[in-house]
Amino acid sequence: MENEIVDVLIIGAGPSGAVAAGYLQQHGVNIKVVEKQKFPRVVVGESLIPRVMDHFEEAGLLEALNSYGFEKKPGARFIRGEEHCVFDFSDKFGEGWDWTWQIPRADFDKAMTDELQRKGVDIAFETEVLDVSFDGTDSLTTVRDKAGKLSTISAKFVIDCSGYGRVLPRLLKLEMPSKLDYHSAIFTHIDDVRRPDGVEGTQISFDIIETEVWLWVIPFSNGKTSVGIVAPTEYINKLSASMDNHEAIQEAIKLSDYYVARFSGLPYEFDPIRLTNYSVAVSQFHGAGYALTGNSTEFLDPVFSSGVCFATESGILAAKLAKRQLEGEVIDWDQEYSAYMKFGIDVFTTYVKEWYTGNLQELFYHRPENPDVKQKICAVLAGYVWNKENPFVAKHRNIVKNMAYLIKQ
Ligand SMILES: Cc1cc2nc3c(=O)[nH]c(=O)nc-3n(C[C@H](O)[C@H](O)[C@H](O)COP(=O)(O)OP(=O)(O)OC[C@H]3O[C@@H](n4cnc5c(N)ncnc54)[C@H](O)[C@@H]3O)c2cc1C
């Protein structure tokens, strides 16, 4: 069997794999990316948050991505009946990007891999990782290409960016149940022919149907809009009992007083996709010779669009640490990688949980608005969840709960 030798093998070419590859390529590390699918491929995760821009910039991808005219996302709106709460990323606590994009991921991920290939990154598409074995930190990975041919890759370090493929968690038995309740989603892209002009037409919105049930509306610059419903799995099962996913989306749209007239009855770009019990976790984020990133580690919930941000934050950090390790430095992966990532994940977990308890919604819709509180929550929603100067980061465990309690009093 043929064997290829590289320094770092990256499994998966989604956002975490792309930024890891971009960073390592720029720093002259000998890498290879292996991707199971052919791009473009449909994948969920279309509303970004500003922190990702830091990662695209560091990975050398920002300029290329900027040239595609993806829809700019300056903030987000949360609708609850007649009440609207709009976050503007330019009005947030602390430093950081004021905008990001809302994107059809098929095109966006293809744009990233095209740019990587243009820069000379070796990406083997339609090639699946079947097995990885470790001897200390050295690894031997078995892959199968689209013709069915098996080969191996020897690498000094493996970055697992395989998303829900969860290659190393499965092979090394690291999978754990999520601490979050079971939620599911159904989504598609709709031909948005009744899109209003101006901000309303491009405004990314989350329409709260019930405390735990919401509809996402993510307009793209290509005239399509992603519409999806998120709810406890039981709710989704009931909503869609005795109907297919096509009808289920129509039922979901009917639940939204705000959007029913805009989206009812319009054609879909592809058969709606159902994602069931999507929250996942792992027992460890790294081991000798490997690091897990993105959805290969934990995925929380789509409500604050944190998924891609965690994917790129972990992808680029794993790449930086792997590079330093290859240069002979001893890396404290527990502290520099796992503890760091877990801190950010913990902050977002609190916000997700407090969203579904209703406490955070209490803060969003309390009037008059408190601009100081809003700016600090806005910084969290923008992905700046490592800035401990923000009390809504540093004291995340209690601050939302306590403020909601005071408001209710
Ligand atoms: C309902 C729902 C809505 C969401 N909405 C948002 C949102 O609005 N915003 C947001 O930021 N996030 C959102 N997310 C999360 C987002 O989808 C993920 O967090 C993000 O795509 C993770 O990126 P990744 O690079 O880790 O994995 P992926 O983007 O999934 O990429 C992994 C790649 O690895 C490849 N792969 C898998 N197995 C193998 C293998 N054996 N060999 C080789 N390659 C392999 C796959 O083909 C894939 O291309 C949502 C998630 C869900 C479930």
Short mmCIF file of C-alpha atoms and ligand atoms in Angstrom, two decimals:
data_model
loop_
_atom_site.label_atom_id
_atom_site.label_comp_id
_atom_site.label_asym_id
_atom_site.label_seq_id
_atom_site.Cartn_x
_atom_site.Cartn_y
_atom_site.Cartn_z
CA MET A 1 0.00 0.00 0.00
CA GLU A 2 1.24 3.49 -0.82
CA ASN A 3 2.32 5.59 2.17
CA GLU A 4 2.63 9.37 2.22
CA ILE A 5 4.57 11.22 4.93
CA VAL A 6 3.50 14.62 6.25
CA ASP A 7 4.00 16.61 9.44
CA VAL A 8 0.33 17.35 10.10
CA LEU A 9 -2.71 15.51 8.79
CA ILE A 10 -5.99 17.42 8.90
CA ILE A 11 -9.17 15.34 8.71
CA GLY A 12 -12.05 17.33 7.18
CA ALA A 13 -12.15 20.58 5.17
CA GLY A 14 -15.01 22.42 6.93
CA PRO A 15 -14.28 25.70 8.77
CA SER A 16 -12.07 24.14 11.46
CA GLY A 17 -10.00 22.20 8.93
CA ALA A 18 -9.77 25.18 6.57
CA VAL A 19 -8.40 27.63 9.14
CA ALA A 20 -6.01 25.01 10.56
CA ALA A 21 -4.73 24.31 7.03
CA GLY A 22 -4.49 28.03 6.17
CA TYR A 23 -2.49 28.81 9.27
CA LEU A 24 -0.06 25.87 8.92
CA GLN A 25 0.46 26.43 5.19
CA GLN A 26 1.36 30.08 5.84
CA HIS A 27 3.94 28.93 8.37
CA GLY A 28 5.56 26.44 6.04
CA VAL A 29 4.41 23.24 7.76
CA ASN A 30 4.11 20.16 5.56
CA ILE A 31 0.39 19.31 5.70
CA LYS A 32 -2.30 17.30 3.98
CA VAL A 33 -6.08 17.65 4.23
CA VAL A 34 -8.30 14.63 3.65
CA GLU A 35 -11.98 15.37 2.98
CA LYS A 36 -14.64 12.68 2.58
CA GLN A 37 -17.00 14.65 0.38
CA LYS A 38 -16.87 16.52 -2.91
CA PHE A 39 -17.30 20.29 -2.52
CA PRO A 40 -19.62 22.16 -2.76
CA ARG A 41 -21.70 20.14 -0.28
CA VAL A 42 -24.66 21.31 1.80
CA VAL A 43 -23.97 21.72 5.49
CA VAL A 44 -25.75 23.65 8.25
CA GLY A 45 -24.15 26.57 10.13
CA GLU A 46 -24.91 29.66 8.07
CA SER A 47 -25.03 32.49 10.59
CA LEU A 48 -21.52 33.46 11.65
CA ILE A 49 -20.47 35.64 14.58
CA PRO A 50 -17.77 38.35 14.44
CA ARG A 51 -15.04 36.45 16.31
CA VAL A 52 -14.63 34.15 13.27
CA MET A 53 -13.24 37.08 11.29
CA ASP A 54 -10.15 37.07 13.52
CA HIS A 55 -9.60 33.42 12.60
CA PHE A 56 -10.13 33.85 8.85
CA GLU A 57 -7.69 36.76 8.96
CA GLU A 58 -5.02 34.76 10.81
CA ALA A 59 -5.51 31.83 8.43
CA GLY A 60 -4.94 34.13 5.44
CA LEU A 61 -8.45 33.52 4.06
CA LEU A 62 -10.17 36.84 4.78
CA GLU A 63 -9.22 38.72 1.64
CA ALA A 64 -10.38 35.93 -0.67
CA LEU A 65 -13.63 35.44 1.25
CA ASN A 66 -14.29 39.18 1.09
CA SER A 67 -14.24 39.09 -2.70
CA TYR A 68 -17.30 36.79 -2.95
CA GLY A 69 -19.92 39.36 -1.90
CA PHE A 70 -21.43 37.20 0.83
CA GLU A 71 -24.22 38.93 2.78
CA LYS A 72 -22.81 41.06 5.58
CA LYS A 73 -24.21 40.45 9.04
CA PRO A 74 -23.96 43.54 11.27
CA GLY A 75 -26.07 42.07 14.06
CA ALA A 76 -29.08 39.87 14.77
CA ARG A 77 -32.72 40.29 15.66
CA PHE A 78 -34.72 38.21 18.13
CA ILE A 79 -38.50 38.47 17.60
CA ARG A 80 -41.08 37.49 20.21
CA GLY A 81 -44.57 38.37 19.04
CA GLU A 82 -44.68 42.16 18.82
CA GLU A 83 -41.40 42.56 20.72
CA HIS A 84 -38.12 42.93 18.85
CA CYS A 85 -34.62 42.89 20.33
CA VAL A 86 -31.88 43.87 17.86
CA PHE A 87 -28.20 43.45 18.63
CA ASP A 88 -25.76 45.61 16.69
CA PHE A 89 -22.22 44.22 16.83
CA SER A 90 -20.76 47.72 16.49
CA ASP A 91 -22.32 48.57 19.85
CA LYS A 92 -20.70 46.03 22.11
CA PHE A 93 -18.39 45.91 25.12
CA GLY A 94 -14.64 45.64 24.43
CA GLU A 95 -12.63 45.17 21.27
CA GLY A 96 -13.57 43.04 18.31
CA TRP A 97 -15.05 42.83 14.84
CA ASP A 98 -18.28 44.75 14.24
CA TRP A 99 -19.65 42.49 11.51
CA THR A 100 -19.41 39.10 9.89
CA TRP A 101 -21.30 37.14 7.19
CA GLN A 102 -24.44 35.07 6.75
CA ILE A 103 -23.58 32.48 4.16
CA PRO A 104 -24.71 29.39 2.26
CA ARG A 105 -22.08 27.06 3.67
CA ALA A 106 -21.79 25.03 0.47
CA ASP A 107 -20.44 28.12 -1.34
CA PHE A 108 -18.52 29.46 1.63
CA ASP A 109 -16.64 26.24 2.38
CA LYS A 110 -15.88 25.83 -1.33
CA ALA A 111 -14.54 29.40 -1.39
CA MET A 112 -12.20 28.54 1.51
CA THR A 113 -10.91 25.31 -0.02
CA ASP A 114 -10.47 26.96 -3.45
CA GLU A 115 -8.28 29.60 -1.82
CA LEU A 116 -6.31 26.98 0.11
CA GLN A 117 -5.70 24.98 -3.06
CA ARG A 118 -4.70 28.15 -4.89
CA LYS A 119 -2.09 28.62 -2.19
CA GLY A 120 -0.85 25.08 -2.72
CA VAL A 121 -2.54 23.16 0.11
CA ASP A 122 -2.87 19.48 -0.75
CA ILE A 123 -6.56 18.58 -0.25
CA ALA A 124 -7.69 15.07 -1.15
CA PHE A 125 -11.46 15.35 -1.74
CA GLU A 126 -13.75 12.31 -1.82
CA THR A 127 -11.24 10.52 0.36
CA GLU A 128 -12.40 9.06 3.63
CA VAL A 129 -10.36 8.39 6.75
CA LEU A 130 -11.12 4.83 7.82
CA ASP A 131 -8.67 4.24 10.61
CA VAL A 132 -5.95 5.99 12.61
CA SER A 133 -3.42 4.22 14.84
CA PHE A 134 -0.93 5.94 17.13
CA ASP A 135 2.55 4.95 18.19
CA GLY A 136 3.41 7.63 20.74
CA THR A 137 2.71 10.86 18.88
CA ASP A 138 3.37 9.34 15.43
CA SER A 139 0.29 8.17 13.58
CA LEU A 140 -0.63 5.98 10.64
CA THR A 141 -3.93 6.83 8.95
CA THR A 142 -5.68 4.60 6.46
CA VAL A 143 -7.75 6.35 3.80
CA ARG A 144 -9.92 5.22 0.88
CA ASP A 145 -10.26 7.38 -2.23
CA LYS A 146 -13.31 7.59 -4.51
CA ALA A 147 -12.01 4.77 -6.70
CA GLY A 148 -11.91 2.56 -3.60
CA LYS A 149 -8.10 2.54 -3.44
CA LEU A 150 -6.63 2.25 0.05
CA SER A 151 -3.46 4.07 1.11
CA THR A 152 -1.83 5.29 4.30
CA ILE A 153 -0.54 8.61 5.61
CA SER A 154 2.13 8.89 8.29
CA ALA A 155 1.90 12.09 10.32
CA LYS A 156 3.59 13.51 13.40
CA PHE A 157 0.33 15.15 14.41
CA VAL A 158 -3.35 14.70 13.48
CA ILE A 159 -5.93 17.50 13.76
CA ASP A 160 -9.39 15.97 13.67
CA CYS A 161 -11.72 18.49 12.00
CA SER A 162 -14.23 15.88 10.86
CA GLY A 163 -17.32 17.52 12.38
CA TYR A 164 -20.15 15.04 12.86
CA GLY A 165 -17.92 12.43 11.19
CA ARG A 166 -16.25 12.46 14.65
CA VAL A 167 -13.45 10.26 13.36
CA LEU A 168 -11.13 10.14 16.39
CA PRO A 169 -13.91 10.32 19.05
CA ARG A 170 -15.41 7.19 17.44
CA LEU A 171 -12.14 5.33 16.88
CA LEU A 172 -10.72 6.18 20.32
CA LYS A 173 -14.06 5.86 22.14
CA LEU A 174 -14.11 9.44 23.39
CA GLU A 175 -17.79 10.15 22.71
CA MET A 176 -19.90 11.42 25.61
CA PRO A 177 -23.54 12.47 25.91
CA SER A 178 -24.13 16.23 25.83
CA LYS A 179 -25.20 18.04 29.00
CA LEU A 180 -27.89 19.82 26.98
CA ASP A 181 -31.43 18.58 26.40
CA TYR A 182 -32.37 16.85 23.16
CA HIS A 183 -33.26 19.32 20.43
CA SER A 184 -33.74 18.83 16.71
CA ALA A 185 -34.08 21.00 13.62
CA ILE A 186 -35.44 20.94 10.08
CA PHE A 187 -34.18 23.47 7.52
CA THR A 188 -33.98 24.31 3.84
CA HIS A 189 -33.19 27.24 1.55
CA ILE A 190 -36.20 29.07 0.15
CA ASP A 191 -36.38 31.07 -3.04
CA ASP A 192 -37.02 34.40 -1.29
CA VAL A 193 -38.94 36.07 -4.12
CA ARG A 194 -41.06 38.17 -1.77
CA ARG A 195 -38.01 39.58 0.02
CA PRO A 196 -38.67 43.19 1.02
CA ASP A 197 -36.20 45.91 0.05
CA GLY A 198 -33.78 47.39 2.55
CA VAL A 199 -32.66 46.12 5.93
CA GLU A 200 -35.81 44.06 6.53
CA GLY A 201 -35.00 41.87 3.53
CA THR A 202 -31.50 40.98 4.67
CA GLN A 203 -32.05 41.07 8.45
CA ILE A 204 -31.06 37.80 10.11
CA SER A 205 -33.77 36.92 12.61
CA PHE A 206 -34.75 34.37 15.18
CA ASP A 207 -38.51 34.26 15.71
CA ILE A 208 -39.45 32.81 19.08
CA ILE A 209 -42.56 30.70 18.73
CA GLU A 210 -42.44 29.38 22.30
CA THR A 211 -39.66 29.60 24.90
CA GLU A 212 -37.96 26.48 23.51
CA VAL A 213 -39.16 26.69 19.90
CA TRP A 214 -37.82 29.13 17.32
CA LEU A 215 -37.54 29.71 13.63
CA TRP A 216 -34.32 30.93 11.98
CA VAL A 217 -34.40 33.21 8.95
CA ILE A 218 -31.01 33.77 7.31
CA PRO A 219 -31.13 35.73 4.04
CA PHE A 220 -28.20 35.23 1.64
CA SER A 221 -26.82 37.53 -1.03
CA ASN A 222 -27.82 34.94 -3.70
CA GLY A 223 -31.55 35.65 -3.19
CA LYS A 224 -32.17 32.48 -1.19
CA THR A 225 -33.00 32.47 2.50
CA SER A 226 -32.32 29.67 4.94
CA VAL A 227 -35.37 28.90 7.07
CA GLY A 228 -35.24 26.36 9.86
CA ILE A 229 -37.16 25.36 12.93
CA VAL A 230 -35.46 24.34 16.18
CA ALA A 231 -37.31 22.72 19.07
CA PRO A 232 -37.17 19.91 21.60
CA THR A 233 -37.06 16.66 19.65
CA GLU A 234 -40.50 15.63 20.89
CA TYR A 235 -41.98 18.87 19.57
CA ILE A 236 -40.38 18.39 16.15
CA ASN A 237 -41.62 14.79 16.02
CA LYS A 238 -45.15 15.91 16.87
CA LEU A 239 -45.08 18.81 14.41
CA SER A 240 -43.96 16.53 11.62
CA ALA A 241 -45.96 13.41 12.54
CA SER A 242 -47.64 11.99 9.45
CA MET A 243 -45.96 14.48 7.10
CA ASP A 244 -42.68 14.73 5.24
CA ASN A 245 -40.00 17.37 5.82
CA HIS A 246 -41.42 19.54 2.99
CA GLU A 247 -44.74 19.88 4.77
CA ALA A 248 -43.10 20.18 8.17
CA ILE A 249 -41.27 23.35 7.07
CA GLN A 250 -44.56 24.80 5.82
CA GLU A 251 -46.15 23.98 9.19
CA ALA A 252 -43.22 25.67 10.94
CA ILE A 253 -43.58 28.79 8.78
CA LYS A 254 -47.28 28.95 9.68
CA LEU A 255 -46.27 29.22 13.34
CA SER A 256 -44.51 32.52 12.64
CA ASP A 257 -46.93 35.45 12.44
CA TYR A 258 -44.01 37.59 11.34
CA TYR A 259 -42.84 35.47 8.40
CA VAL A 260 -45.86 33.48 7.26
CA ALA A 261 -46.74 35.88 4.43
CA ARG A 262 -43.13 36.09 3.17
CA PHE A 263 -42.28 32.40 2.99
CA SER A 264 -45.48 30.33 2.67
CA GLY A 265 -45.69 28.17 -0.42
CA LEU A 266 -42.37 29.21 -2.01
CA PRO A 267 -40.08 26.66 -3.69
CA TYR A 268 -37.15 25.09 -1.87
CA GLU A 269 -33.61 24.85 -3.19
CA PHE A 270 -33.16 21.33 -1.79
CA ASP A 271 -35.18 18.76 0.17
CA PRO A 272 -35.40 19.98 3.76
CA ILE A 273 -32.83 18.38 6.03
CA ARG A 274 -33.71 17.08 9.47
CA LEU A 275 -31.02 17.04 12.19
CA THR A 276 -32.01 15.07 15.26
CA ASN A 277 -30.50 15.39 18.75
CA TYR A 278 -27.55 17.33 17.40
CA SER A 279 -25.77 18.23 20.68
CA VAL A 280 -22.61 16.16 21.21
CA ALA A 281 -19.65 16.03 23.60
CA VAL A 282 -16.35 14.20 24.17
CA SER A 283 -14.39 12.99 27.20
CA GLN A 284 -11.16 14.72 26.13
CA PHE A 285 -10.08 17.31 23.56
CA HIS A 286 -6.57 16.05 22.85
CA GLY A 287 -4.17 13.15 23.33
CA ALA A 288 -0.63 12.18 22.37
CA GLY A 289 -0.28 13.18 18.72
CA TYR A 290 -3.76 14.55 18.12
CA ALA A 291 -6.25 17.31 18.86
CA LEU A 292 -9.99 17.33 18.27
CA THR A 293 -11.61 20.52 16.98
CA GLY A 294 -15.04 21.92 16.06
CA ASN A 295 -17.95 19.51 16.03
CA SER A 296 -15.56 16.66 16.52
CA THR A 297 -15.42 17.92 20.15
CA GLU A 298 -18.64 19.52 21.36
CA PHE A 299 -21.63 21.02 19.67
CA LEU A 300 -24.06 22.93 21.84
CA ASP A 301 -27.02 24.48 20.09
CA PRO A 302 -27.61 26.75 17.12
CA VAL A 303 -29.42 29.50 19.05
CA PHE A 304 -26.43 31.86 19.28
CA SER A 305 -24.65 30.72 16.11
CA SER A 306 -21.56 29.69 18.05
CA GLY A 307 -20.78 26.44 16.16
CA VAL A 308 -18.54 27.72 13.38
CA CYS A 309 -16.83 30.11 15.80
CA PHE A 310 -15.85 27.26 18.12
CA ALA A 311 -14.77 25.27 15.07
CA THR A 312 -12.44 28.04 13.86
CA GLU A 313 -11.26 29.02 17.37
CA SER A 314 -10.25 25.41 18.10
CA GLY A 315 -8.98 24.76 14.56
CA ILE A 316 -6.55 27.64 14.55
CA LEU A 317 -5.45 27.11 18.16
CA ALA A 318 -4.77 23.41 17.56
CA ALA A 319 -2.75 24.37 14.48
CA LYS A 320 -0.66 26.92 16.41
CA LEU A 321 0.08 24.48 19.22
CA ALA A 322 0.89 21.63 16.83
CA LYS A 323 3.36 23.89 14.98
CA ARG A 324 5.09 24.82 18.23
CA GLN A 325 5.23 21.15 19.25
CA LEU A 326 6.78 20.21 15.91
CA GLU A 327 9.41 22.89 16.54
CA GLY A 328 10.39 21.07 19.72
CA GLU A 329 8.47 23.00 22.37
CA VAL A 330 6.73 21.06 25.12
CA ILE A 331 3.08 22.10 24.99
CA ASP A 332 0.77 21.99 27.96
CA TRP A 333 -2.26 20.88 25.93
CA ASP A 334 -4.42 20.60 29.07
CA GLN A 335 -4.01 24.29 29.85
CA GLU A 336 -3.35 25.89 26.50
CA TYR A 337 -5.93 23.92 24.57
CA SER A 338 -8.55 22.01 26.59
CA ALA A 339 -8.95 24.45 29.47
CA TYR A 340 -9.03 27.41 27.08
CA MET A 341 -11.66 25.87 24.79
CA LYS A 342 -13.72 24.58 27.70
CA PHE A 343 -13.89 28.05 29.24
CA GLY A 344 -15.49 29.50 26.09
CA ILE A 345 -17.77 26.50 25.71
CA ASP A 346 -18.87 26.86 29.34
CA VAL A 347 -19.75 30.53 28.81
CA PHE A 348 -21.86 29.72 25.76
CA THR A 349 -23.41 26.71 27.50
CA THR A 350 -24.66 29.04 30.23
CA TYR A 351 -26.23 31.35 27.64
CA VAL A 352 -27.84 28.45 25.76
CA LYS A 353 -29.24 27.01 28.97
CA GLU A 354 -30.49 30.39 30.17
CA TRP A 355 -32.10 30.94 26.79
CA TYR A 356 -34.13 27.78 27.16
CA THR A 357 -35.02 28.49 30.83
CA GLY A 358 -36.40 31.82 29.57
CA ASN A 359 -34.10 33.88 31.85
CA LEU A 360 -32.08 35.34 28.99
CA GLN A 361 -35.23 36.15 27.05
CA GLU A 362 -36.35 38.07 30.16
CA LEU A 363 -33.23 40.27 29.80
CA PHE A 364 -33.61 40.67 26.02
CA TYR A 365 -37.17 41.97 26.23
CA HIS A 366 -37.00 43.98 29.45
CA ARG A 367 -37.91 47.62 28.77
CA PRO A 368 -36.52 50.19 29.03
CA GLU A 369 -33.38 48.55 27.71
CA ASN A 370 -30.26 48.86 29.82
CA PRO A 371 -27.59 49.86 27.22
CA ASP A 372 -24.70 48.76 29.44
CA VAL A 373 -26.13 45.26 29.92
CA LYS A 374 -26.99 45.04 26.24
CA GLN A 375 -23.44 45.93 25.13
CA LYS A 376 -21.99 43.27 27.40
CA ILE A 377 -24.38 40.57 26.22
CA CYS A 378 -23.72 41.71 22.64
CA ALA A 379 -19.98 41.04 23.13
CA VAL A 380 -20.83 37.48 24.21
CA LEU A 381 -23.11 37.00 21.20
CA ALA A 382 -20.29 38.30 18.98
CA GLY A 383 -18.14 35.40 20.25
CA TYR A 384 -15.80 37.35 22.53
CA VAL A 385 -16.30 34.84 25.33
CA TRP A 386 -12.73 34.86 26.56
CA ASN A 387 -12.73 38.54 27.56
CA LYS A 388 -12.91 38.26 31.34
CA GLU A 389 -13.14 42.04 31.70
CA ASN A 390 -16.73 41.53 30.61
CA PRO A 391 -18.72 40.58 33.74
CA PHE A 392 -21.16 38.75 31.47
CA VAL A 393 -18.21 36.46 30.67
CA ALA A 394 -16.41 36.36 34.02
CA LYS A 395 -19.58 35.84 36.10
CA HIS A 396 -21.58 34.01 33.46
CA ARG A 397 -22.79 31.29 35.81
CA ASN A 398 -24.91 33.64 37.91
CA ILE A 399 -25.26 37.01 36.27
CA VAL A 400 -28.05 36.20 33.78
CA LYS A 401 -29.99 34.16 36.32
CA ASN A 402 -29.69 36.84 39.02
CA MET A 403 -30.64 39.72 36.73
CA ALA A 404 -33.66 37.83 35.39
CA TYR A 405 -34.70 37.13 38.98
CA LEU A 406 -34.48 40.83 39.87
CA ILE A 407 -36.46 41.82 36.76
CA LYS A 408 -39.18 39.28 37.60
CA GLN A 409 -39.37 40.69 41.15
C1 LIG B 1 -29.47 22.70 13.42
C2 LIG B 1 -28.12 23.33 13.42
C3 LIG B 1 -27.98 24.66 13.06
C4 LIG B 1 -26.72 25.28 13.10
N1 LIG B 1 -26.61 26.60 12.81
C5 LIG B 1 -25.42 27.21 12.97
C6 LIG B 1 -25.27 28.59 12.71
O1 LIG B 1 -26.21 29.29 12.32
N2 LIG B 1 -24.05 29.15 12.91
C7 LIG B 1 -22.98 28.42 13.31
O2 LIG B 1 -21.90 28.98 13.50
N3 LIG B 1 -23.06 27.11 13.51
C8 LIG B 1 -24.26 26.49 13.35
N4 LIG B 1 -24.35 25.15 13.53
C9 LIG B 1 -23.12 24.40 13.87
C10 LIG B 1 -22.22 24.16 12.65
O3 LIG B 1 -22.93 23.41 11.71
C11 LIG B 1 -20.97 23.41 13.08
O4 LIG B 1 -20.57 23.78 14.36
C12 LIG B 1 -19.79 23.64 12.10
O5 LIG B 1 -20.13 23.33 10.79
C13 LIG B 1 -18.62 22.80 12.58
O6 LIG B 1 -17.55 22.95 11.69
P1 LIG B 1 -16.47 21.78 11.57
O7 LIG B 1 -15.38 22.32 10.74
O8 LIG B 1 -16.17 21.27 12.93
O9 LIG B 1 -17.26 20.59 10.85
P2 LIG B 1 -17.97 20.50 9.42
O10 LIG B 1 -18.30 21.81 8.91
O11 LIG B 1 -19.08 19.53 9.59
O12 LIG B 1 -16.86 19.85 8.50
C14 LIG B 1 -16.39 18.54 8.74
C15 LIG B 1 -15.90 17.93 7.44
O13 LIG B 1 -15.27 16.68 7.76
C16 LIG B 1 -15.56 15.77 6.72
N5 LIG B 1 -15.44 14.40 7.22
C17 LIG B 1 -16.28 13.74 8.06
N6 LIG B 1 -15.86 12.48 8.27
C18 LIG B 1 -14.72 12.33 7.53
C19 LIG B 1 -13.85 11.24 7.30
N7 LIG B 1 -14.03 10.04 7.87
N8 LIG B 1 -12.79 11.43 6.47
C20 LIG B 1 -12.58 12.65 5.87
N9 LIG B 1 -13.39 13.70 6.05
C21 LIG B 1 -14.45 13.56 6.86
C22 LIG B 1 -17.00 16.11 6.35
O14 LIG B 1 -17.31 15.66 5.04
C23 LIG B 1 -17.02 17.63 6.47
O15 LIG B 1 -16.81 18.29 5.25
C24 LIG B 1 -25.58 24.51 13.47
C25 LIG B 1 -25.73 23.16 13.78
C26 LIG B 1 -26.97 22.58 13.78
C27 LIG B 1 -27.09 21.13 14.15
#
